Coordinates of C-alpha atoms in Angstrom, one line a residue:
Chain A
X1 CA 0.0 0.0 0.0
X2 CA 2.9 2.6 1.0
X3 CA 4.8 1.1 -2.2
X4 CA 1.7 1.8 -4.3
X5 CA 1.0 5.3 -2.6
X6 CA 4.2 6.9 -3.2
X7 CA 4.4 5.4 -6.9
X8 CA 1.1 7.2 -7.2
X9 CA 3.5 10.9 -7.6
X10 CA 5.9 9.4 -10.0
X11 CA 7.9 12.5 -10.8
X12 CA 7.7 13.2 -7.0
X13 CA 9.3 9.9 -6.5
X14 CA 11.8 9.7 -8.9
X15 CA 13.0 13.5 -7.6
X16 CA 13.2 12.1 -3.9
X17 CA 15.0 9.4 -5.1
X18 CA 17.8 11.3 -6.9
X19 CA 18.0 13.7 -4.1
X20 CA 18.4 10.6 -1.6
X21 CA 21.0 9.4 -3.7
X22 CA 22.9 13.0 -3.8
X23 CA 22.0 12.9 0.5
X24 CA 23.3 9.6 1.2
X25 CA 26.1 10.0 -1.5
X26 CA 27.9 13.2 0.6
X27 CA 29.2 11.0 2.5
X28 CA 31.4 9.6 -0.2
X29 CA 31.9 12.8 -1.8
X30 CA 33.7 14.0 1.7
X31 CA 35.7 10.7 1.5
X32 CA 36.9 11.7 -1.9
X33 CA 37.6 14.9 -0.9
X34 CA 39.8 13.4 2.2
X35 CA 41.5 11.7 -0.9
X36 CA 42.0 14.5 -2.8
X37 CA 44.3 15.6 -0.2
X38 CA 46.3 12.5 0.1
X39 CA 46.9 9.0 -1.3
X40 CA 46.1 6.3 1.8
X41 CA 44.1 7.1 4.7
X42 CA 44.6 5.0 7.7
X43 CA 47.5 3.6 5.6
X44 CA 44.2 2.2 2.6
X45 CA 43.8 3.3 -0.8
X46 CA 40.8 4.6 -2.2
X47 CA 39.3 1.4 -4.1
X48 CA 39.8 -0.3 -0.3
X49 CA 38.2 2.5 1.4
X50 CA 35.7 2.6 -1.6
X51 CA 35.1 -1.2 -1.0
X52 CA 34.6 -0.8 2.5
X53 CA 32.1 2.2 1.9
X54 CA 30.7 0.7 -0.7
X55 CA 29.4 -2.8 1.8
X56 CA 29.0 -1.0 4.7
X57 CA 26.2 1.5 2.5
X58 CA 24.2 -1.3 0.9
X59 CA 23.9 -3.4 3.6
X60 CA 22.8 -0.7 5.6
X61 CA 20.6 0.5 3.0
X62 CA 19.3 -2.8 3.0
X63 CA 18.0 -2.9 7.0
X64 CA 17.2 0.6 6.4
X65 CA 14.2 -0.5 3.8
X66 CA 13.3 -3.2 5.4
X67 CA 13.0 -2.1 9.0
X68 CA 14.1 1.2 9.2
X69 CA 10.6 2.4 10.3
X70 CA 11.3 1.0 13.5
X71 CA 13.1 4.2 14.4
X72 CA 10.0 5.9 14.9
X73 CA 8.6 3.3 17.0
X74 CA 9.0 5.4 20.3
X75 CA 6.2 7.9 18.5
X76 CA 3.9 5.1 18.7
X77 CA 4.7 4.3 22.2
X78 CA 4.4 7.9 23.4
X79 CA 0.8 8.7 21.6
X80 CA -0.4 5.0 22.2
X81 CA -1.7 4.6 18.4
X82 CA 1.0 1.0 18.8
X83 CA -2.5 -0.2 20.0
X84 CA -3.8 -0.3 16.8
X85 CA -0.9 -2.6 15.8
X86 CA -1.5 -5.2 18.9
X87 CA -5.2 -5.8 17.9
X88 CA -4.6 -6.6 14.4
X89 CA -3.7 -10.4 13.7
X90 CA -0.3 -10.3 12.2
X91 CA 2.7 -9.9 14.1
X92 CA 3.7 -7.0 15.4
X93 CA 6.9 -6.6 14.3
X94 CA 6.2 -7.1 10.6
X95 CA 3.5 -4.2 10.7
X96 CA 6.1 -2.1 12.7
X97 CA 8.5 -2.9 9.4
X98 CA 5.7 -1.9 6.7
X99 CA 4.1 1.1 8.5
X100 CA 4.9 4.0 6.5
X101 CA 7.7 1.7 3.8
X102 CA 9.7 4.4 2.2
X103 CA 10.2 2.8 -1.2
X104 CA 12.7 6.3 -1.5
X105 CA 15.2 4.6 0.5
X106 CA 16.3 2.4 -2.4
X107 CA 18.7 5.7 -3.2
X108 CA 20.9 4.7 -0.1
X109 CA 21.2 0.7 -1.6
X110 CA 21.6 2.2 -5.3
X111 CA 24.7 4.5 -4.8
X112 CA 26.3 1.5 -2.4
X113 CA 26.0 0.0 -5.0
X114 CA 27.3 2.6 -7.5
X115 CA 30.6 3.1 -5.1
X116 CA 30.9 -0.8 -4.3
X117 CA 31.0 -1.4 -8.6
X118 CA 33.8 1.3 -8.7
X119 CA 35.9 -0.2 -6.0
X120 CA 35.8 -4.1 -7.5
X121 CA 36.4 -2.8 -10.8
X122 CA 39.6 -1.0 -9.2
X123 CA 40.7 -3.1 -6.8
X124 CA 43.9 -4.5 -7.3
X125 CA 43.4 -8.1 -6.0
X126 CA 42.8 -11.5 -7.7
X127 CA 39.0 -12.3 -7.8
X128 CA 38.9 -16.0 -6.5
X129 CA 35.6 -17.5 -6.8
X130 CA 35.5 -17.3 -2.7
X131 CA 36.3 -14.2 -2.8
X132 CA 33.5 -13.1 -5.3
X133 CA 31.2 -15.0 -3.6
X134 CA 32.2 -13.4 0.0
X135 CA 31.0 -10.4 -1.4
X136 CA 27.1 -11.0 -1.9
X137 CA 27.3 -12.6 1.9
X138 CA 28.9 -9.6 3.4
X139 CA 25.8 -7.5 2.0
X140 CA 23.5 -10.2 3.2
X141 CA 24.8 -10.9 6.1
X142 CA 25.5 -7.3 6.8
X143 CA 21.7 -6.0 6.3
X144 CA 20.7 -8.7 8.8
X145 CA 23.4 -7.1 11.4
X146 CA 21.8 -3.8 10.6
X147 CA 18.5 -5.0 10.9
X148 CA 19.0 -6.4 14.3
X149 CA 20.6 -3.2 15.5
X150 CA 17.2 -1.6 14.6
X151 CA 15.0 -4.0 16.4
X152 CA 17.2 -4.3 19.2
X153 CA 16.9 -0.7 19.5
X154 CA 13.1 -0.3 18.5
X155 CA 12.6 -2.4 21.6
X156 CA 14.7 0.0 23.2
X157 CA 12.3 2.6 22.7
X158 CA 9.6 0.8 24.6
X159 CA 11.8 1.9 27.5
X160 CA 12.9 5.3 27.0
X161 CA 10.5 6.9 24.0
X162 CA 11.9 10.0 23.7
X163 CA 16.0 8.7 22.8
X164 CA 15.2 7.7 19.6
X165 CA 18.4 9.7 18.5
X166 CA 20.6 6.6 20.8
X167 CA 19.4 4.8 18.1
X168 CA 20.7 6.7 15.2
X169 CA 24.2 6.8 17.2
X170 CA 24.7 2.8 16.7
X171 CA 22.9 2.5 13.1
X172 CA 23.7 5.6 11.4
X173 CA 27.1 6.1 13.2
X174 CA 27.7 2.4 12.6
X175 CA 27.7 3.0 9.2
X176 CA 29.7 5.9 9.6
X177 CA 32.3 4.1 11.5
X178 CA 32.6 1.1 8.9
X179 CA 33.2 3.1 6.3
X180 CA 36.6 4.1 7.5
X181 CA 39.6 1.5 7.9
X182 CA 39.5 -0.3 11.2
X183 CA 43.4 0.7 11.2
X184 CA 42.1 4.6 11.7
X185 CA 40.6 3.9 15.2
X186 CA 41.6 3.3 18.5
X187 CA 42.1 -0.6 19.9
X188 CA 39.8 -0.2 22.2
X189 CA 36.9 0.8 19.8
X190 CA 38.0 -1.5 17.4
X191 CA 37.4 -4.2 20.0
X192 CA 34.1 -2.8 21.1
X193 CA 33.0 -3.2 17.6
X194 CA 34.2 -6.5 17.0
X195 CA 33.5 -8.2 20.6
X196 CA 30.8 -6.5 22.2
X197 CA 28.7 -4.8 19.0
X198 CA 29.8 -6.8 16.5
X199 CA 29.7 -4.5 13.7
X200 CA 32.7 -5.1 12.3
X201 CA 31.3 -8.5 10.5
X202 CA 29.8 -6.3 8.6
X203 CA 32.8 -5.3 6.3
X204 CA 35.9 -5.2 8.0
X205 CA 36.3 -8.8 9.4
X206 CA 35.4 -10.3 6.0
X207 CA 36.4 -7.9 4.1
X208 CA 40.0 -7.9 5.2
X209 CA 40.2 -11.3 3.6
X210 CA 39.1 -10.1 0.1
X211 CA 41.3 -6.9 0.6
X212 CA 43.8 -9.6 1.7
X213 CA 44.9 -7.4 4.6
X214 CA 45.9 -8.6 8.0
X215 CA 42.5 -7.8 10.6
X216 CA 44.3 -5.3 13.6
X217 CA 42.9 -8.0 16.0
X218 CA 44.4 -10.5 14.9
X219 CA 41.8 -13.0 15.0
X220 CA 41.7 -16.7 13.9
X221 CA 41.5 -17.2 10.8
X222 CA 38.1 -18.9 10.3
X223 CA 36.3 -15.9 11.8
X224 CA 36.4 -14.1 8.6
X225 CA 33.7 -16.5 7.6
X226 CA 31.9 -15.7 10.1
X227 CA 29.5 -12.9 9.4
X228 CA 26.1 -15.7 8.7
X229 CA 26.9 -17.2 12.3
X230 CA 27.3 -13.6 14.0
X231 CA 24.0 -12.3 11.8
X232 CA 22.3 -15.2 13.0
X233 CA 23.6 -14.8 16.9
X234 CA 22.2 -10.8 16.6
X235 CA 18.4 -11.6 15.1
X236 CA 18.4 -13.9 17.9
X237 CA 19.3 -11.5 20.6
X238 CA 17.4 -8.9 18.4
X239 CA 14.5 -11.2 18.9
X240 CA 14.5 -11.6 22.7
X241 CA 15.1 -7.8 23.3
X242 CA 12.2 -6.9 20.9
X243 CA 9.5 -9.7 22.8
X244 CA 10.9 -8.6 26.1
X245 CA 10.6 -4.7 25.0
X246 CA 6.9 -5.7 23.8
X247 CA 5.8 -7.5 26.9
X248 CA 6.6 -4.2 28.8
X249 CA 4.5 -1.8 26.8
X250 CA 1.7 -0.1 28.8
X251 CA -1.0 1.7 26.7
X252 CA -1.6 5.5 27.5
X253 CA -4.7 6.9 28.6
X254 CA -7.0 5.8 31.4
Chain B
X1 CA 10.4 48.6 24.3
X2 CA 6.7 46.4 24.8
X3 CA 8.0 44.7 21.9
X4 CA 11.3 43.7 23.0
X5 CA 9.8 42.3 26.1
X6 CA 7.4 40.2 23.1
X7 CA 10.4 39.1 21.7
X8 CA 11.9 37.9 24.9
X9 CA 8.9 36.0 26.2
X10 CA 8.8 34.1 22.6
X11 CA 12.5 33.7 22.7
X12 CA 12.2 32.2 26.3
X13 CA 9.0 30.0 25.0
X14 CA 11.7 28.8 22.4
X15 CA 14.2 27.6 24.7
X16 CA 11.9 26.3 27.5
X17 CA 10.0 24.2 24.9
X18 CA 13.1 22.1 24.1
X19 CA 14.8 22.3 27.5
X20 CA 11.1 20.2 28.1
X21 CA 12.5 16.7 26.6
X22 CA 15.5 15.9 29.3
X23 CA 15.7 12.3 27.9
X24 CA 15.5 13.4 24.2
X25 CA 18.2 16.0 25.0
X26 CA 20.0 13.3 26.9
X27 CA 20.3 10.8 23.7
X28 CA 21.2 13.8 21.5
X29 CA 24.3 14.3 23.7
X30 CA 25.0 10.5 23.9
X31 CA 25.3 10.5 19.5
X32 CA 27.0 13.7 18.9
X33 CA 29.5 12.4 21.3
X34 CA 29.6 8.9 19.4
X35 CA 29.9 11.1 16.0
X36 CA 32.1 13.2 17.1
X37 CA 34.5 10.3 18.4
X38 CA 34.3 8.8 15.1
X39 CA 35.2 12.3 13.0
X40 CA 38.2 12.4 15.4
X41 CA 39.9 9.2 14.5
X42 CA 39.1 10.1 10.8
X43 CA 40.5 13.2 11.3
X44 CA 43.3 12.1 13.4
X45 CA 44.3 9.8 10.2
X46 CA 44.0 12.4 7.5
X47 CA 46.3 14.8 9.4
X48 CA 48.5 12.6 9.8
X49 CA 48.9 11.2 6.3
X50 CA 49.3 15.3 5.6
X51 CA 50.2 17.1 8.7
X52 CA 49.3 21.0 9.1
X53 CA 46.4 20.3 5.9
X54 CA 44.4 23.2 5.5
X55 CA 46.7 25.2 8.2
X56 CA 45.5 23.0 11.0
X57 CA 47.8 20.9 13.2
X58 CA 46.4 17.3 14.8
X59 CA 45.0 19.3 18.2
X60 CA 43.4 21.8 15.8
X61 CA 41.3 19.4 13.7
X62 CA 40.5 17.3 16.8
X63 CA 38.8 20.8 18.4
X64 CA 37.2 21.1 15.0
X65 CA 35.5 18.2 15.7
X66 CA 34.4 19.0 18.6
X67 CA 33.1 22.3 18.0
X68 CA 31.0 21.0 15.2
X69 CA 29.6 18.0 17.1
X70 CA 28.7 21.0 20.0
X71 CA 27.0 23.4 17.3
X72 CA 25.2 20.7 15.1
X73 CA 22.1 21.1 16.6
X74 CA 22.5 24.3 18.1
X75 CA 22.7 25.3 14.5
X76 CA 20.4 23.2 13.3
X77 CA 23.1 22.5 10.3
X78 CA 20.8 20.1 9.1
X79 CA 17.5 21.3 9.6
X80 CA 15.5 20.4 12.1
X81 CA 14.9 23.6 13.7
X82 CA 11.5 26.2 13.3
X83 CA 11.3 25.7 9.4
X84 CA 9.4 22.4 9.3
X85 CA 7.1 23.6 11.6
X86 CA 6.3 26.7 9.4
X87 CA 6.7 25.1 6.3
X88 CA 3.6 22.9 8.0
X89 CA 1.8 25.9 8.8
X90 CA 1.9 27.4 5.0
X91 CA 1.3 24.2 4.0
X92 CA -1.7 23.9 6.3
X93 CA -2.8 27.6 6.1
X94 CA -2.0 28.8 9.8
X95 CA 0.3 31.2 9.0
X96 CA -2.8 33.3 8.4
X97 CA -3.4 33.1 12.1
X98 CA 0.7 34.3 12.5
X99 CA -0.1 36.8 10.1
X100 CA -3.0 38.3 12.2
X101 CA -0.7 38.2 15.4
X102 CA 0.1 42.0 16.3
X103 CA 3.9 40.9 15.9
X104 CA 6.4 40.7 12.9
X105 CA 6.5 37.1 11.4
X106 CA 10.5 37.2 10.5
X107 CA 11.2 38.3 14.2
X108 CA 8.8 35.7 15.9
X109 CA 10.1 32.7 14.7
X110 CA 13.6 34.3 15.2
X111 CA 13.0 35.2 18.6
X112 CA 11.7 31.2 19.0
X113 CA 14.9 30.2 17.1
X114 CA 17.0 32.2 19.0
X115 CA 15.6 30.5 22.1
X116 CA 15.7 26.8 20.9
X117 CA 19.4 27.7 19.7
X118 CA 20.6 29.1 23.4
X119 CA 19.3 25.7 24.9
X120 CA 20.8 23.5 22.3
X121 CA 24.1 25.4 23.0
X122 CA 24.0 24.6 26.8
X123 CA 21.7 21.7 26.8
X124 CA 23.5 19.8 23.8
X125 CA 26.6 21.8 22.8
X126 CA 28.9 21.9 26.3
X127 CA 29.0 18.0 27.6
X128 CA 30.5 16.7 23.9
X129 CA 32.6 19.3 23.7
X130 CA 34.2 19.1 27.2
X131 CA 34.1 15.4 26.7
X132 CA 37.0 16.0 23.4
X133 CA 38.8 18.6 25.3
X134 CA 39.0 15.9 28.6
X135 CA 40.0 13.3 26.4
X136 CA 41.8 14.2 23.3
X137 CA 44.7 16.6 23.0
X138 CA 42.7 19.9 21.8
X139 CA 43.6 23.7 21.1
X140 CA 42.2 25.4 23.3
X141 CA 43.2 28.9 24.1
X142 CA 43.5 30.6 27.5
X143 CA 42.5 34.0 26.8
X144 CA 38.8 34.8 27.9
X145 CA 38.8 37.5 25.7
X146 CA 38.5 34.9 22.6
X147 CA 35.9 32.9 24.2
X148 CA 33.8 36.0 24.6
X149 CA 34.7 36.4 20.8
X150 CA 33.7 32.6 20.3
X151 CA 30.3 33.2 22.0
X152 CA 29.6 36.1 20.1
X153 CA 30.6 34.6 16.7
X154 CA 28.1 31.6 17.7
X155 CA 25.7 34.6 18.3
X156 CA 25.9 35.5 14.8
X157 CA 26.4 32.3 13.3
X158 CA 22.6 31.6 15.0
X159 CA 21.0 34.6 13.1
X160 CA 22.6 33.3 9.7
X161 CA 21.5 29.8 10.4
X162 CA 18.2 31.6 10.6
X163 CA 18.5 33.7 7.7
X164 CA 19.1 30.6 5.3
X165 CA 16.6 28.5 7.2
X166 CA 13.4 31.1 6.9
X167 CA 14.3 31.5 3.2
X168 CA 13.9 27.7 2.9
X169 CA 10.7 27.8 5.1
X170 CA 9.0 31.0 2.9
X171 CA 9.5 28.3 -0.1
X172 CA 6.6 26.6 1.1
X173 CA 4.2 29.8 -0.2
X174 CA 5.2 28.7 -3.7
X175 CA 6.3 25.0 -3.4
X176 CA 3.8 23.6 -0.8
X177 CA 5.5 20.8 -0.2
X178 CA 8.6 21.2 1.8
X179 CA 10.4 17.8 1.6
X180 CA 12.5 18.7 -1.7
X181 CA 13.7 22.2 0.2
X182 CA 14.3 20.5 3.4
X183 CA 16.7 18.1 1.5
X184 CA 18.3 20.6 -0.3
X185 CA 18.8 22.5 3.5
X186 CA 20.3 19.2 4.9
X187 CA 22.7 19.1 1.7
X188 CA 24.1 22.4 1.5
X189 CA 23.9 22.7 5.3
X190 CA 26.3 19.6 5.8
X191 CA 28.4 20.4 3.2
X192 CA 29.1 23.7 2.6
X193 CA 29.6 24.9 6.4
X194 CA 32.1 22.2 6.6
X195 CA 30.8 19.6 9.0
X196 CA 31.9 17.2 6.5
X197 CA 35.4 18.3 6.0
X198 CA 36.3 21.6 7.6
X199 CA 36.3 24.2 4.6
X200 CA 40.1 24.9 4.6
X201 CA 41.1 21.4 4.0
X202 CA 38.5 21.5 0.6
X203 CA 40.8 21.2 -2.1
X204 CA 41.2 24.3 -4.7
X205 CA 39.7 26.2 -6.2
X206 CA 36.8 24.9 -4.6
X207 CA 38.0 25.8 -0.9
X208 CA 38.1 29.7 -1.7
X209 CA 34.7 29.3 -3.3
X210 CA 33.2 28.1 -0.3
X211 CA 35.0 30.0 2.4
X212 CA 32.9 33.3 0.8
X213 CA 29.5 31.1 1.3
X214 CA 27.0 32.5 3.9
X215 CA 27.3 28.7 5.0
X216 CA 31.0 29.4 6.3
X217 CA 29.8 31.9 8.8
X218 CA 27.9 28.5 10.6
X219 CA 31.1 26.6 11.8
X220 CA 34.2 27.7 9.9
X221 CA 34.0 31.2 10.9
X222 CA 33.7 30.4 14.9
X223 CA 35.9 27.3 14.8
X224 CA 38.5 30.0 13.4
X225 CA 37.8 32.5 15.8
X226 CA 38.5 29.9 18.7
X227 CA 41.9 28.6 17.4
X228 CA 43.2 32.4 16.7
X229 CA 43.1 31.8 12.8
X230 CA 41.1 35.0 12.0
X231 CA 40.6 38.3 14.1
X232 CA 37.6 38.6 15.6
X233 CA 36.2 41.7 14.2
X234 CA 36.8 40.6 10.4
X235 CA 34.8 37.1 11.2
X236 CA 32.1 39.3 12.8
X237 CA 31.9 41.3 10.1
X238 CA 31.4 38.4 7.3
X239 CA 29.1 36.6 9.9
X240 CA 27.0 40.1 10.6
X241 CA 26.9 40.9 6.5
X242 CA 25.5 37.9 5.6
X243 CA 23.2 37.9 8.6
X244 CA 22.0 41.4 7.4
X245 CA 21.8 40.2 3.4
X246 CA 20.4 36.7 4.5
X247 CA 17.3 38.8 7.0
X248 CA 16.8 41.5 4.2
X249 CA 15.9 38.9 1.7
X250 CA 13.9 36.9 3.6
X251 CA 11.5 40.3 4.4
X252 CA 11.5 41.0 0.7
X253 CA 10.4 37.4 0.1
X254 CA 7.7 37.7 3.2
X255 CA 6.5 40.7 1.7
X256 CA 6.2 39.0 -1.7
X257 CA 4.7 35.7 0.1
X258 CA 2.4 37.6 2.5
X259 CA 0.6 39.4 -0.9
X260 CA 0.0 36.1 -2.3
X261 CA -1.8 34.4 0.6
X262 CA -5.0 32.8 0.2
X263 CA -7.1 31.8 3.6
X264 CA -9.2 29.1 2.0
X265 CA -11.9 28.3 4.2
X266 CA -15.7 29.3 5.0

């Protein structure tokens, strides 16, 4: 229905989605502008910071169509309309997803994309088949790390309505944060990222193996396949978070 | 002088109405910090692949950070201020009500502005900033003198912030919908007043364009105030002429809009 209603102004749509692109695409354009100014940041070229960029984007823009209505979840909370949702027979969660779908957010996944296609094509490392194929599971495996930062956080909300900026900090900043070498930050975030939040599965774990770059960890060498088992690990926690954040929700009014 | 004391209820309104949400203000301080900690290590990296880029040294660019992360909001760099709320009330027709109110619409929602901007400064603004200065190596000079001169270029840098933002709002007499003008707010306002990449690090010719942007007075023109790169009086000077262009357009436009208002209704 959202899909269908913002189809409905096609020029609208197609101008939102162009200007999304040029939004979402600054950050890239500051990036270049970093490289304008010199050759390696954080001791990466550009097609490896490109790659990273490039992963971290789509698979952000990913969760971000799929779920990123959840950000607005403590709205519901605070005018008690998330009663509507409990009543109707379908779960919660899913209606939490498709309330208010913003097709426009394609933009984000489309110049991803766009930057991601520019960095293979100018990477300087030999494409083995597990290497190519690492590549679609990153995104995958990626969105679904995303995602679960976004319930996990929706269900957040349930507790304190009004923070729904915490939220941005950890999905919007995380995506902030992976698009820069791990090598730029300090151990101690870098280990945060990896142990506790584990964001770095996203790109840098794996894709320190297709950049064929040494991890600053210096983890085993196995965990670089990792990302489906961490993915899978998050929905999971994502999950419990989100049920227990649901069982606490009080309706307003008398 | 019953006006000024108008003004300074509205103003007051304007910072009580946002000093309202502690917990909201609470989470805003938590991600500008987060932000701000990853611009740093970015930052930290770029100067040192190119030490004293753009004129700034490590400490420099690290207080750079932190003064942007402090005057985001209070700048609403990205929007987010009075102007969707206006922009709402074209949209909606209520401005006619403003426009019946015995008080100047351009000075109203300044005077709100003004007020949301003072509590972002204290309520959002200080704790990321003192949080850099406690834990990175910053700049910071000892002279009170230029941290009056820092607080009055913020000042000004509030009124041009204004300036560009009820231009953008006033759109909304001829555009109706506001979401295309709001985006184009968020773009320039991110780009151009350097929160992206601080303006003297753009590489040329493109850096001297942008310096002479009304954008530059937002966080260029303090952030060189605070680090001694630019006297005082010649940054107040570019802030205050393009806060005087910026508020002279915007009443020519207001006139133009105001003319061109139709109350639909019974």
């Amino acid at each position: 229905m959202w899909i269908r209603s913002t189809l409905a102004y096609r020029v609208s749509f197609v101008l939102t989605v162009l200007g999304g692109l040029l939004v979402t695409g600054l950050d890239f354009v500051a990036i270049l502008l970093m490289f304008s100014q010199v050759d390696v940041l954080g001791g990466y070229t550009l097609p490896e910071v490109a790659f990273l960029y490039g992963v971290s984007a789509t698979s952000f823009g990913f969760a971000d169509l799929a779920i990123g209505s959840a950000g607005r979840l403590g709205t519901r909370v605070r005018d008690g309309t998330l009663d509507t949702l409990l009543v109707r027979p379908a779960p919660v969660l899913a209606q939490v997803a498709a309330d208010r779908f913003a097709l426009r957010r394609v933009a984000r996944i489309a110049q991803g994309v766009l930057v991601l296609g520019y960095a293979c094509a100018a990477l300087d490392v030999v494409w083995t088949p597990v290497r190519l194929l690492l590549v679609p599971v990153m995104m995958l495996c990626g969105g679904l790390i995303f995602s679960a930062v976004f319930v996990a956080g929706a269900a957040f909300q349930f507790v304190a309505q009004d923070a729904a900026e915490v939220q941005s900090a950890f999905t919007f900043g995380g995506q902030t944060l992976l698009q820069y070498p791990p090598t730029v930050f300090g151990r101690e975030l870098v280990r945060g990222v990896t142990f506790v939040l584990p964001l770095a599965f996203v790109n840098w774990v794996p894709g320190s193996y297709v950049l064929g770059r040494p991890y600053p960890l210096g983890l085993p060498e196995w965990a670089v396949f990792a990302p489906p088992l961490v993915a899978a690990v998050c929905c999971a926690a994502a999950g419990v978070a989100w049920r227990a954040g649901l069982r606490t929700y009080r309706s307003t009014g008398s | 002088m019953g006006s000024a004391r108008l003004y300074a209820a509205v103003a007051s309104g304007g910072f009580r109405r946002y000093a309202t949400y502690r917990v909201a203000t609470a989470a805003g301080v938590f991600t500008n910090t987060v932000f701000g900690l990853i611009l740093v290590y970015a930052y930290l990296a770029l100067w040192d692949e190119r030490p004293h880029l753009g004129g700034y040294d490590q400490a420099q660019a690290v207080t750079y950070v932190w003064l942007g992360q402090a005057l985001f909001a209070t700048l609403a760099i990205q929007g987010g201020g009075f102007e969707t709320e206006l922009m709402e009330r074209i949209r909606t027709g209520e401005v006619a009500v403003d426009l019946y109110r015995p008080a100047d619409l351009q000075l109203w929602w300044l005077a709100s502005d003004m007020g949301r901007a003072l509590f972002q400064l204290l309520g959002r603004g200080v704790i990321p900033f003192v949080f850099g200065a406690l834990f990175f190596p910053t700049a910071l000079p000892d002279d009170p003198v230029i941290w009056l001169a820092l607080l009055v270029s913020i000042l000004l840098a509030m009124v041009v912030s204004y300036g560009i933002r009820f231009l953008v709002a006033l759109s909304g007499f001829w555009l109706l919908d506001g979401t295309g003008a709001l985006q184009v707010l968020m773009v320039t306002g991110v780009f151009f007043s350097g929160m992206a990449l601080p303006l003297n690090a753009f590489p040329q010719p493109l850096g001297d364009l942008v310096t002479l942007l009304p954008w530059s007075a937002l966080l260029q023109m303090p952030a060189d105030v605070l680090m001694g790169r630019v006297a005082p009086l010649s940054a107040f000077a570019f802030q205050a002429g393009w806060a005087v262009v910026l508020l002279a357009v915007g009443r020519w436009v207001q006139g133009a809009a105001t003319r061109r208002v139709v109350v639909q209704g019974g």
